DNA sequence: AAAAAACTTTTTTAGTTCTTATAGTTTTTA
DNA sequence: TAAAAACTATAAGAACTAAAAAAGTTTTTT
């Protein structure tokens, strides 16, 4: 593995664990056992490293979504598989990282925001329209509103004010919210299908 | 009508229309056609006025909720009636007012936050448990998580970044989100009932 | 050739002062 | 007697400064 990839990998680990600001370029070099000189031979600056990680995660997420879309039998299964694959960027991009990115690394934030607004929204709308066509989602839902809700919902689980990690398990909250939104979009036919997939038996 | 009530009424109008900071005590006196001396004869300070309005709205909202709870035949009808009565505090307490309250009038903010955390949460949990008991809400929902979602959902509609008033009608967004969450909590039996109340016909 | 260390520059933060707006009080006027 | 006007005190915000930290560069050492 080449040096650039090693740096990116280690940086990603550290940034997610401790935040973007807390990890200095000195820290990063020390952790890698290399000098700052070598670090700066590969990358022009810290912002560039953060940009690259952002793009890398987005691309991974994008490919993951496309794969799931292709393999799922229907819109509901698509969402259910996605929930289970949830080591997603939204899990990793926790509130602290998002906050610091917004404030100090606006280039990366723009990349991320752009992704959310364009690709992700497109992906979600795709799923909504697929579900409506399949008769699994209510045909009277307002796609513009519900797609925004779905994007928002993904981040609510990471909101530590609302769901402090002392009282809530993030993975569980995330799953609960996903299912709640999924049921909310569904027709009765869709509702039956979710129950079948989840092996839930309503009295 | 006595002078104090007149002042509170006018203040409420102006604060909701223009924000808490924008309306000065001079503005308020001028609008009322009274002097500041008279104004300060009734109230000690601006904070007090804002506190009183906050408490007043909360009490009105509280009574409204209790009335609906009593009159509704079931948990779902309770929510549907509530949606229709939605000239609620959450509609009026828009983001700007909330923001200013948090920042400049922390006393009122504490009152409001306290209300949200205690009374409103209790009310929502009541409805959740009622619905579960009636077999209308899924019995596998996590009440702690979903009650927080319901409180959050009420404010999302007022989020101008997410739903700019240029593109979205606040009342419509609010209604859409409420219904989405209601469907999401419901069992198939509940789902049928919502459709009956709303006269929706799923193909 | 690359790590380590030393260095310079830039950015961030914390603390200070200055200004302005307005809350709240007092005086004047009708 | 209460409105209008004039006044004072206060608190938020802007602008500035100093200190600290960290980014980024260069030099020294192994």
Tab-separated table of C-alpha atoms (C1' of nucleotides) in Angstrom:
chain	number	residue	atom	x	y	z
A	1	UNK	CA	0.000	0.000	0.000
A	2	UNK	CA	1.387	3.361	-0.960
A	3	UNK	CA	2.149	6.136	1.450
A	4	UNK	CA	-0.736	8.423	0.383
A	5	UNK	CA	-3.337	5.752	1.085
A	6	UNK	CA	-1.748	4.982	4.425
A	7	UNK	CA	-1.938	8.629	5.392
A	8	UNK	CA	-5.566	8.936	4.301
A	9	UNK	CA	-6.525	5.775	6.158
A	10	UNK	CA	-4.878	6.791	9.387
A	11	UNK	CA	-6.218	10.340	9.121
A	12	UNK	CA	-9.743	9.013	8.641
A	13	UNK	CA	-9.447	6.836	11.733
A	14	UNK	CA	-8.133	9.644	13.886
A	15	UNK	CA	-10.515	12.305	12.596
A	16	UNK	CA	-13.568	10.167	13.240
A	17	UNK	CA	-12.342	9.169	16.655
A	18	UNK	CA	-11.187	12.556	17.955
A	19	UNK	CA	-12.579	15.183	15.600
A	20	UNK	CA	-10.993	17.229	12.850
A	21	UNK	CA	-9.604	20.023	14.980
A	22	UNK	CA	-8.181	17.905	17.762
A	23	UNK	CA	-5.887	16.015	15.414
A	24	UNK	CA	-3.026	18.265	14.332
A	25	UNK	CA	-0.670	17.634	11.466
A	26	UNK	CA	2.000	16.931	14.098
A	27	UNK	CA	-0.257	14.299	15.667
A	28	UNK	CA	-0.906	12.716	12.314
A	29	UNK	CA	2.788	12.540	11.405
A	30	UNK	CA	3.660	11.150	14.818
A	31	UNK	CA	0.953	8.497	14.641
A	32	UNK	CA	2.138	7.465	11.195
A	33	UNK	CA	5.746	7.435	12.333
A	34	UNK	CA	6.726	9.785	9.545
A	35	UNK	CA	7.946	13.354	9.436
A	36	UNK	CA	5.795	16.311	8.513
A	37	UNK	CA	8.101	16.769	5.543
A	38	UNK	CA	7.009	13.409	4.157
A	39	UNK	CA	3.406	14.239	4.969
A	40	UNK	CA	3.573	17.481	3.038
A	41	UNK	CA	5.339	15.700	0.168
A	42	UNK	CA	2.067	13.803	-0.443
A	43	UNK	CA	-0.488	16.500	0.345
A	44	UNK	CA	-0.480	20.244	0.041
A	45	UNK	CA	-2.408	20.921	3.217
A	46	UNK	CA	-4.820	19.615	5.804
A	47	UNK	CA	-7.876	20.800	3.930
A	48	UNK	CA	-6.821	18.666	0.972
A	49	UNK	CA	-6.629	15.559	3.159
A	50	UNK	CA	-10.084	16.208	4.551
A	51	UNK	CA	-11.459	16.822	1.076
A	52	UNK	CA	-10.059	13.530	-0.155
A	53	UNK	CA	-11.549	11.611	2.770
A	54	UNK	CA	-14.908	13.273	2.175
A	55	UNK	CA	-14.958	12.376	-1.491
A	56	UNK	CA	-13.769	8.838	-0.770
A	57	UNK	CA	-16.573	8.234	1.738
A	58	UNK	CA	-19.159	9.724	-0.560
A	59	UNK	CA	-18.044	7.481	-3.419
A	60	UNK	CA	-18.114	4.403	-1.235
A	61	UNK	CA	-21.583	5.310	-0.036
A	62	UNK	CA	-22.742	6.009	-3.558
A	63	UNK	CA	-21.528	2.630	-4.813
A	64	UNK	CA	-23.104	0.902	-1.845
A	65	UNK	CA	-26.452	2.536	-2.634
A	66	UNK	CA	-26.319	1.634	-6.295
A	67	UNK	CA	-25.495	-1.963	-5.512
A	68	UNK	CA	-28.403	-2.189	-3.085
A	69	UNK	CA	-30.759	-0.569	-5.584
A	70	UNK	CA	-29.821	-3.116	-8.228
A	71	UNK	CA	-30.039	-6.136	-5.958
A	72	UNK	CA	-33.243	-5.316	-4.062
A	73	UNK	CA	-36.463	-6.901	-5.280
A	74	UNK	CA	-38.561	-3.866	-4.394
A	75	UNK	CA	-38.361	-0.361	-2.856
A	76	UNK	CA	-38.996	-1.615	0.665
A	77	UNK	CA	-36.361	-4.305	0.562
A	78	UNK	CA	-33.995	-1.652	-0.769
A	79	UNK	CA	-34.466	0.455	2.347
A	80	UNK	CA	-34.268	-2.560	4.663
A	81	UNK	CA	-30.980	-3.721	3.162
A	82	UNK	CA	-29.675	-0.177	3.425
A	83	UNK	CA	-30.549	-0.042	7.121
A	84	UNK	CA	-28.603	-3.220	7.737
A	85	UNK	CA	-25.586	-1.924	5.827
A	86	UNK	CA	-25.575	1.083	8.114
A	87	UNK	CA	-21.945	1.666	8.772
A	88	UNK	CA	-22.823	4.499	6.402
A	89	UNK	CA	-21.254	7.922	6.228
A	90	UNK	CA	-24.034	9.284	8.386
A	91	UNK	CA	-22.969	7.018	11.186
A	92	UNK	CA	-19.359	8.103	10.893
A	93	UNK	CA	-19.934	11.742	10.139
A	94	UNK	CA	-21.059	12.389	13.667
A	95	UNK	CA	-22.210	15.775	14.889
A	96	UNK	CA	-18.790	16.913	16.074
A	97	UNK	CA	-17.180	16.227	12.714
A	98	UNK	CA	-20.060	17.863	10.857
A	99	UNK	CA	-19.819	20.893	13.134
A	100	UNK	CA	-16.070	21.306	12.658
A	101	UNK	CA	-16.321	20.741	8.951
A	102	UNK	CA	-18.938	23.488	8.665
A	103	UNK	CA	-16.851	25.898	10.693
A	104	UNK	CA	-13.266	25.256	9.739
A	105	UNK	CA	-13.166	23.229	6.558
A	106	UNK	CA	-15.845	24.827	4.453
A	107	UNK	CA	-14.485	23.344	1.222
A	108	UNK	CA	-15.214	19.824	2.449
A	109	UNK	CA	-18.531	20.931	3.859
A	110	UNK	CA	-19.563	22.281	0.482
A	111	UNK	CA	-18.679	18.948	-1.116
A	112	UNK	CA	-20.727	17.094	1.463
A	113	UNK	CA	-23.684	19.480	1.347
A	114	UNK	CA	-23.700	19.291	-2.397
A	115	UNK	CA	-23.778	15.516	-2.205
A	116	UNK	CA	-26.692	15.550	0.193
A	117	UNK	CA	-28.640	17.981	-1.940
A	118	UNK	CA	-28.008	16.353	-5.274
A	119	UNK	CA	-27.010	12.718	-5.388
A	120	UNK	CA	-28.561	11.590	-2.165
A	121	UNK	CA	-31.797	13.439	-2.796
A	122	UNK	CA	-31.927	11.933	-6.280
A	123	UNK	CA	-31.327	8.470	-4.849
A	124	UNK	CA	-34.055	8.892	-2.238
A	125	UNK	CA	-36.528	10.265	-4.752
A	126	UNK	CA	-35.739	7.293	-6.981
A	127	UNK	CA	-36.663	5.000	-4.160
A	128	UNK	CA	-39.833	6.957	-3.399
A	129	UNK	CA	-40.986	6.840	-7.001
A	130	UNK	CA	-40.099	3.174	-7.287
A	131	UNK	CA	-42.137	2.405	-4.189
A	132	UNK	CA	-45.111	4.404	-5.392
A	133	UNK	CA	-45.002	2.642	-8.773
A	134	UNK	CA	-44.849	-0.720	-7.046
A	135	UNK	CA	-47.881	0.215	-4.963
A	136	UNK	CA	-45.825	-0.097	-1.794
A	137	UNK	CA	-45.659	3.611	-0.916
A	138	UNK	CA	-48.701	5.873	-0.563
A	139	UNK	CA	-49.330	7.655	-3.844
A	140	UNK	CA	-50.443	10.791	-2.035
A	141	UNK	CA	-47.080	11.507	-0.407
A	142	UNK	CA	-45.407	14.766	-1.272
A	143	UNK	CA	-42.059	13.605	-2.649
A	144	UNK	CA	-40.381	16.973	-2.094
A	145	UNK	CA	-41.277	17.058	1.580
A	146	UNK	CA	-40.728	13.400	2.422
A	147	UNK	CA	-37.342	13.236	0.720
A	148	UNK	CA	-36.200	16.102	2.921
A	149	UNK	CA	-37.573	14.341	5.951
A	150	UNK	CA	-35.633	11.218	5.053
A	151	UNK	CA	-32.358	13.135	4.798
A	152	UNK	CA	-33.090	14.925	8.066
A	153	UNK	CA	-34.073	11.726	9.813
A	154	UNK	CA	-30.663	10.217	9.093
A	155	UNK	CA	-28.994	12.986	11.034
A	156	UNK	CA	-31.421	13.203	13.929
A	157	UNK	CA	-30.046	9.921	15.258
A	158	UNK	CA	-26.634	11.577	15.572
A	159	UNK	CA	-28.027	14.513	17.507
A	160	UNK	CA	-26.543	14.123	20.956
A	161	UNK	CA	-28.803	16.740	22.516
A	162	UNK	CA	-31.872	14.798	21.496
A	163	UNK	CA	-30.443	11.323	21.948
A	164	UNK	CA	-27.558	11.499	24.444
A	165	UNK	CA	-25.317	8.484	24.050
A	166	UNK	CA	-25.627	7.841	27.782
A	167	UNK	CA	-29.292	6.907	27.393
A	168	UNK	CA	-29.570	5.832	23.792
A	169	UNK	CA	-27.840	3.390	21.536
A	170	UNK	CA	-27.185	5.195	18.306
A	171	UNK	CA	-27.597	2.146	16.118
A	172	UNK	CA	-30.942	1.345	17.716
A	173	UNK	CA	-32.204	4.928	17.397
A	174	UNK	CA	-31.116	4.995	13.800
A	175	UNK	CA	-32.918	1.741	13.019
A	176	UNK	CA	-36.083	2.795	14.865
A	177	UNK	CA	-36.265	6.071	12.962
A	178	UNK	CA	-35.654	4.383	9.626
A	179	UNK	CA	-38.413	1.867	10.202
A	180	UNK	CA	-40.786	4.563	11.464
A	181	UNK	CA	-40.254	6.597	8.308
A	182	UNK	CA	-40.515	3.490	6.134
A	183	UNK	CA	-43.840	2.461	7.679
A	184	UNK	CA	-44.982	6.069	7.359
A	185	UNK	CA	-44.458	6.122	3.611
A	186	UNK	CA	-46.043	2.744	2.994
A	187	UNK	CA	-49.443	1.643	1.797
A	188	UNK	CA	-51.238	-1.199	3.529
A	189	UNK	CA	-49.758	-3.532	0.931
A	190	UNK	CA	-46.321	-2.128	1.722
A	191	UNK	CA	-46.981	-2.447	5.432
A	192	UNK	CA	-47.704	-6.152	5.020
A	193	UNK	CA	-44.491	-6.558	3.048
A	194	UNK	CA	-42.366	-4.841	5.706
A	195	UNK	CA	-43.857	-7.122	8.344
A	196	UNK	CA	-43.086	-10.128	6.174
A	197	UNK	CA	-39.455	-9.090	5.678
A	198	UNK	CA	-39.014	-8.294	9.364
A	199	UNK	CA	-40.991	-11.322	10.431
A	200	UNK	CA	-43.233	-9.129	12.537
A	201	UNK	CA	-46.646	-10.479	13.430
A	202	UNK	CA	-49.357	-7.945	14.163
A	203	UNK	CA	-52.081	-9.346	16.417
B	1	UNK	CA	-60.616	44.703	28.550
B	2	UNK	CA	-58.008	45.869	31.005
B	3	UNK	CA	-54.765	47.539	30.044
B	4	UNK	CA	-52.484	44.618	30.937
B	5	UNK	CA	-54.323	42.260	28.632
B	6	UNK	CA	-54.264	44.809	25.858
B	7	UNK	CA	-50.523	45.173	26.222
B	8	UNK	CA	-49.964	41.413	26.237
B	9	UNK	CA	-52.179	40.961	23.209
B	10	UNK	CA	-50.469	43.634	21.152
B	11	UNK	CA	-47.024	42.484	22.256
B	12	UNK	CA	-47.830	38.941	21.185
B	13	UNK	CA	-48.945	40.111	17.753
B	14	UNK	CA	-45.873	42.222	17.211
B	15	UNK	CA	-43.382	39.708	18.588
B	16	UNK	CA	-44.684	36.935	16.366
B	17	UNK	CA	-44.737	39.151	13.350
B	18	UNK	CA	-41.374	40.860	13.717
B	19	UNK	CA	-39.404	38.929	16.331
B	20	UNK	CA	-38.596	39.612	19.957
B	21	UNK	CA	-35.551	41.815	19.459
B	22	UNK	CA	-36.921	43.957	16.652
B	23	UNK	CA	-39.813	45.194	18.740
B	24	UNK	CA	-38.534	47.673	21.324
B	25	UNK	CA	-40.430	48.884	24.329
B	26	UNK	CA	-40.748	52.235	22.530
B	27	UNK	CA	-42.309	50.481	19.559
B	28	UNK	CA	-44.724	48.665	21.786
B	29	UNK	CA	-45.802	51.825	23.618
B	30	UNK	CA	-46.182	53.712	20.347
B	31	UNK	CA	-48.266	50.946	18.784
B	32	UNK	CA	-50.504	50.863	21.834
B	33	UNK	CA	-50.797	54.635	21.870
B	34	UNK	CA	-49.627	54.771	25.464
B	35	UNK	CA	-46.497	56.069	27.130
B	36	UNK	CA	-43.697	53.919	28.372
B	37	UNK	CA	-44.547	55.134	31.850
B	38	UNK	CA	-47.939	53.467	31.605
B	39	UNK	CA	-46.312	50.384	30.113
B	40	UNK	CA	-43.922	50.070	33.018
B	41	UNK	CA	-46.761	50.690	35.453
B	42	UNK	CA	-48.173	47.309	34.381
B	43	UNK	CA	-44.988	45.313	33.880
B	44	UNK	CA	-41.560	45.396	35.456
B	45	UNK	CA	-39.604	44.664	32.331
B	46	UNK	CA	-39.585	43.200	28.860
B	47	UNK	CA	-38.561	39.754	30.036
B	48	UNK	CA	-41.667	39.644	32.216
B	49	UNK	CA	-43.920	40.385	29.264
B	50	UNK	CA	-42.298	37.635	27.221
B	51	UNK	CA	-42.595	35.209	30.115
B	52	UNK	CA	-46.283	35.948	30.485
B	53	UNK	CA	-46.925	35.427	26.785
B	54	UNK	CA	-45.012	32.157	26.885
B	55	UNK	CA	-46.976	30.844	29.830
B	56	UNK	CA	-50.252	32.024	28.324
B	57	UNK	CA	-49.616	30.205	25.052
B	58	UNK	CA	-48.526	27.082	26.828
B	59	UNK	CA	-51.685	27.059	28.924
B	60	UNK	CA	-53.893	27.599	25.902
B	61	UNK	CA	-52.112	24.786	24.104
B	62	UNK	CA	-52.381	22.543	27.131
B	63	UNK	CA	-56.129	23.117	27.434
B	64	UNK	CA	-56.593	22.574	23.735
B	65	UNK	CA	-54.763	19.237	23.960
B	66	UNK	CA	-56.786	18.079	26.931
B	67	UNK	CA	-60.037	18.975	25.252
B	68	UNK	CA	-59.050	17.051	22.141
B	69	UNK	CA	-57.932	14.068	24.178
B	70	UNK	CA	-61.292	13.943	25.933
B	71	UNK	CA	-63.374	14.379	22.817
B	72	UNK	CA	-61.525	12.042	20.460
B	73	UNK	CA	-62.882	8.521	19.992
B	74	UNK	CA	-59.424	7.010	19.623
B	75	UNK	CA	-55.699	7.876	19.526
B	76	UNK	CA	-55.684	8.403	15.777
B	77	UNK	CA	-58.658	10.736	15.754
B	78	UNK	CA	-56.946	12.619	18.559
B	79	UNK	CA	-53.944	13.338	16.353
B	80	UNK	CA	-56.087	14.169	13.341
B	81	UNK	CA	-58.150	16.695	15.281
B	82	UNK	CA	-54.959	18.161	16.672
B	83	UNK	CA	-53.550	18.611	13.164
B	84	UNK	CA	-56.654	20.505	12.131
B	85	UNK	CA	-56.485	22.749	15.181
B	86	UNK	CA	-52.966	23.644	14.201
B	87	UNK	CA	-52.755	27.303	14.864
B	88	UNK	CA	-50.741	25.804	17.710
B	89	UNK	CA	-47.817	27.372	19.520
B	90	UNK	CA	-45.417	25.545	17.266
B	91	UNK	CA	-46.846	27.345	14.306
B	92	UNK	CA	-46.481	30.698	16.017
B	93	UNK	CA	-43.182	30.067	17.754
B	94	UNK	CA	-41.269	30.222	14.528
B	95	UNK	CA	-37.536	29.689	14.278
B	96	UNK	CA	-36.608	33.350	14.669
B	97	UNK	CA	-38.580	33.696	17.886
B	98	UNK	CA	-37.169	30.442	19.252
B	99	UNK	CA	-33.660	31.572	18.373
B	100	UNK	CA	-34.020	34.966	20.032
B	101	UNK	CA	-35.654	33.456	23.048
B	102	UNK	CA	-32.766	31.048	23.493
B	103	UNK	CA	-30.205	33.799	23.147
B	104	UNK	CA	-31.704	36.844	24.832
B	105	UNK	CA	-34.586	35.762	26.986
B	106	UNK	CA	-33.319	32.628	28.611
B	107	UNK	CA	-35.923	32.734	31.355
B	108	UNK	CA	-38.734	32.271	28.833
B	109	UNK	CA	-36.704	29.689	26.986
B	110	UNK	CA	-36.345	27.640	30.154
B	111	UNK	CA	-40.090	27.773	30.661
B	112	UNK	CA	-40.713	26.646	27.115
B	113	UNK	CA	-38.049	23.920	27.159
B	114	UNK	CA	-39.400	22.641	30.408
B	115	UNK	CA	-42.852	22.461	28.899
B	116	UNK	CA	-41.609	20.541	25.905
B	117	UNK	CA	-39.694	18.092	28.048
B	118	UNK	CA	-42.357	17.481	30.627
B	119	UNK	CA	-45.966	18.236	29.778
B	120	UNK	CA	-45.790	17.833	26.040
B	121	UNK	CA	-43.746	14.650	26.244
B	122	UNK	CA	-46.199	13.258	28.754
B	123	UNK	CA	-49.111	14.172	26.490
B	124	UNK	CA	-47.481	12.529	23.477
B	125	UNK	CA	-46.598	9.406	25.434
B	126	UNK	CA	-50.196	9.246	26.634
B	127	UNK	CA	-51.344	9.257	23.046
B	128	UNK	CA	-48.767	6.628	22.074
B	129	UNK	CA	-49.806	4.299	24.865
B	130	UNK	CA	-53.471	4.874	24.134
B	131	UNK	CA	-52.911	4.001	20.487
B	132	UNK	CA	-50.942	0.885	21.336
B	133	UNK	CA	-53.633	-0.254	23.754
B	134	UNK	CA	-56.290	0.336	21.120
B	135	UNK	CA	-54.300	-1.774	18.674
B	136	UNK	CA	-53.940	1.232	16.381
B	137	UNK	CA	-50.224	1.860	16.905
B	138	UNK	CA	-47.542	-0.785	16.448
B	139	UNK	CA	-46.760	-2.402	19.774
B	140	UNK	CA	-43.083	-2.704	18.920
B	141	UNK	CA	-42.440	1.037	18.751
B	142	UNK	CA	-39.889	2.463	21.147
B	143	UNK	CA	-41.936	5.093	22.991
B	144	UNK	CA	-38.867	7.016	24.176
B	145	UNK	CA	-37.512	7.426	20.663
B	146	UNK	CA	-40.778	8.062	18.839
B	147	UNK	CA	-41.984	10.659	21.331
B	148	UNK	CA	-38.793	12.614	20.713
B	149	UNK	CA	-39.292	12.274	16.993
B	150	UNK	CA	-42.818	13.656	17.324
B	151	UNK	CA	-41.602	16.735	19.196
B	152	UNK	CA	-38.808	17.234	16.691
B	153	UNK	CA	-41.125	16.761	13.734
B	154	UNK	CA	-43.298	19.650	14.895
B	155	UNK	CA	-40.365	21.995	14.660
B	156	UNK	CA	-38.875	20.720	11.422
B	157	UNK	CA	-41.760	22.317	9.528
B	158	UNK	CA	-40.648	25.704	10.862
B	159	UNK	CA	-37.074	25.193	9.725
B	160	UNK	CA	-36.619	27.748	6.983
B	161	UNK	CA	-33.337	26.287	5.788
B	162	UNK	CA	-34.992	22.970	5.092
B	163	UNK	CA	-38.342	24.320	3.931
B	164	UNK	CA	-37.864	27.888	2.676
B	165	UNK	CA	-41.164	29.710	2.695
B	166	UNK	CA	-40.592	30.685	-0.926
B	167	UNK	CA	-41.019	27.073	-2.035
B	168	UNK	CA	-43.084	25.531	0.708
B	169	UNK	CA	-46.351	26.249	2.404
B	170	UNK	CA	-45.737	25.835	6.106
B	171	UNK	CA	-49.199	24.547	6.865
B	172	UNK	CA	-48.936	21.936	4.146
B	173	UNK	CA	-45.467	20.811	5.260
B	174	UNK	CA	-46.695	20.590	8.809
B	175	UNK	CA	-49.687	18.485	7.833
B	176	UNK	CA	-47.643	16.202	5.592
B	177	UNK	CA	-45.120	15.517	8.348
B	178	UNK	CA	-47.823	14.877	10.909
B	179	UNK	CA	-49.573	12.371	8.679
B	180	UNK	CA	-46.292	10.697	7.758
B	181	UNK	CA	-45.435	10.206	11.418
B	182	UNK	CA	-48.983	9.066	12.207
B	183	UNK	CA	-48.945	6.444	9.449
B	184	UNK	CA	-45.483	5.428	10.621
B	185	UNK	CA	-46.670	4.637	14.134
B	186	UNK	CA	-49.782	2.790	13.037
B	187	UNK	CA	-50.648	-0.856	12.682
B	188	UNK	CA	-52.492	-2.073	9.622
B	189	UNK	CA	-55.719	-1.679	11.573
B	190	UNK	CA	-54.688	1.887	12.412
B	191	UNK	CA	-53.749	2.518	8.817
B	192	UNK	CA	-57.245	1.530	7.678
B	193	UNK	CA	-58.732	3.841	10.267
B	194	UNK	CA	-56.624	6.836	9.164
B	195	UNK	CA	-57.726	6.224	5.589
B	196	UNK	CA	-61.333	6.078	6.705
B	197	UNK	CA	-61.075	9.358	8.607
B	198	UNK	CA	-59.267	11.070	5.752
B	199	UNK	CA	-61.489	9.445	3.137
B	200	UNK	CA	-58.414	8.169	1.353
B	201	UNK	CA	-58.876	5.228	-0.968
B	202	UNK	CA	-55.859	3.050	-1.587
B	203	UNK	CA	-56.098	1.240	-4.909
C	1	DA	C1'	16.611	10.060	2.187
C	2	DA	C1'	13.795	10.699	5.703
C	3	DA	C1'	13.149	11.702	10.715
C	4	DA	C1'	13.664	15.164	14.052
C	5	DA	C1'	13.977	19.602	15.381
C	6	DA	C1'	13.733	24.425	14.781
C	7	DC	C1'	11.630	27.944	12.656
C	8	DT	C1'	8.089	31.241	10.392
C	9	DT	C1'	3.518	32.297	9.229
C	10	DT	C1'	-1.243	31.923	9.715
C	11	DT	C1'	-5.320	31.076	12.166
C	12	DT	C1'	-7.981	30.828	16.231
C	13	DT	C1'	-9.197	32.204	20.576
C	14	DA	C1'	-9.618	35.107	24.491
C	15	DG	C1'	-9.749	39.294	26.365
C	16	DT	C1'	-10.338	44.414	25.915
C	17	DT	C1'	-12.305	48.697	24.638
C	18	DC	C1'	-15.573	51.500	22.131
C	19	DT	C1'	-19.949	52.399	20.207
C	20	DT	C1'	-24.568	52.087	19.755
C	21	DA	C1'	-29.174	50.742	20.761
C	22	DT	C1'	-32.543	50.338	23.815
C	23	DA	C1'	-34.287	49.135	28.432
C	24	DG	C1'	-35.864	51.444	32.080
C	25	DT	C1'	-36.438	56.159	34.747
C	26	DT	C1'	-37.386	60.844	35.316
C	27	DT	C1'	-39.000	65.307	33.855
C	28	DT	C1'	-41.881	68.237	31.103
C	29	DT	C1'	-46.072	69.301	28.776
C	30	DA	C1'	-50.953	69.157	27.424
D	1	DT	C1'	-53.399	62.182	34.836
D	2	DA	C1'	-51.238	60.289	31.187
D	3	DA	C1'	-48.672	61.247	26.846
D	4	DA	C1'	-44.464	63.004	25.110
D	5	DA	C1'	-39.927	63.991	25.515
D	6	DA	C1'	-35.551	63.819	27.631
D	7	DC	C1'	-32.530	61.377	30.160
D	8	DT	C1'	-29.445	57.557	32.310
D	9	DA	C1'	-27.776	52.994	32.672
D	10	DT	C1'	-27.047	48.733	30.622
D	11	DA	C1'	-25.975	45.282	27.598
D	12	DA	C1'	-25.108	43.567	22.989
D	13	DG	C1'	-22.129	43.913	19.024
D	14	DA	C1'	-18.175	45.583	16.492
D	15	DA	C1'	-13.475	46.380	16.248
D	16	DC	C1'	-9.206	45.759	17.936
D	17	DT	C1'	-5.195	43.535	20.375
D	18	DA	C1'	-2.493	39.998	22.419
D	19	DA	C1'	-1.479	35.328	23.207
D	20	DA	C1'	-1.537	30.630	21.859
D	21	DA	C1'	-1.754	26.995	18.896
D	22	DA	C1'	-1.201	24.828	14.919
D	23	DA	C1'	-0.262	24.968	9.901
D	24	DG	C1'	3.275	24.882	6.850
D	25	DT	C1'	8.610	25.523	5.753
D	26	DT	C1'	13.375	25.080	6.381
D	27	DT	C1'	17.451	23.350	8.585
D	28	DT	C1'	19.924	19.863	11.064
D	29	DT	C1'	20.882	15.258	12.196
D	30	DT	C1'	21.098	10.339	11.678
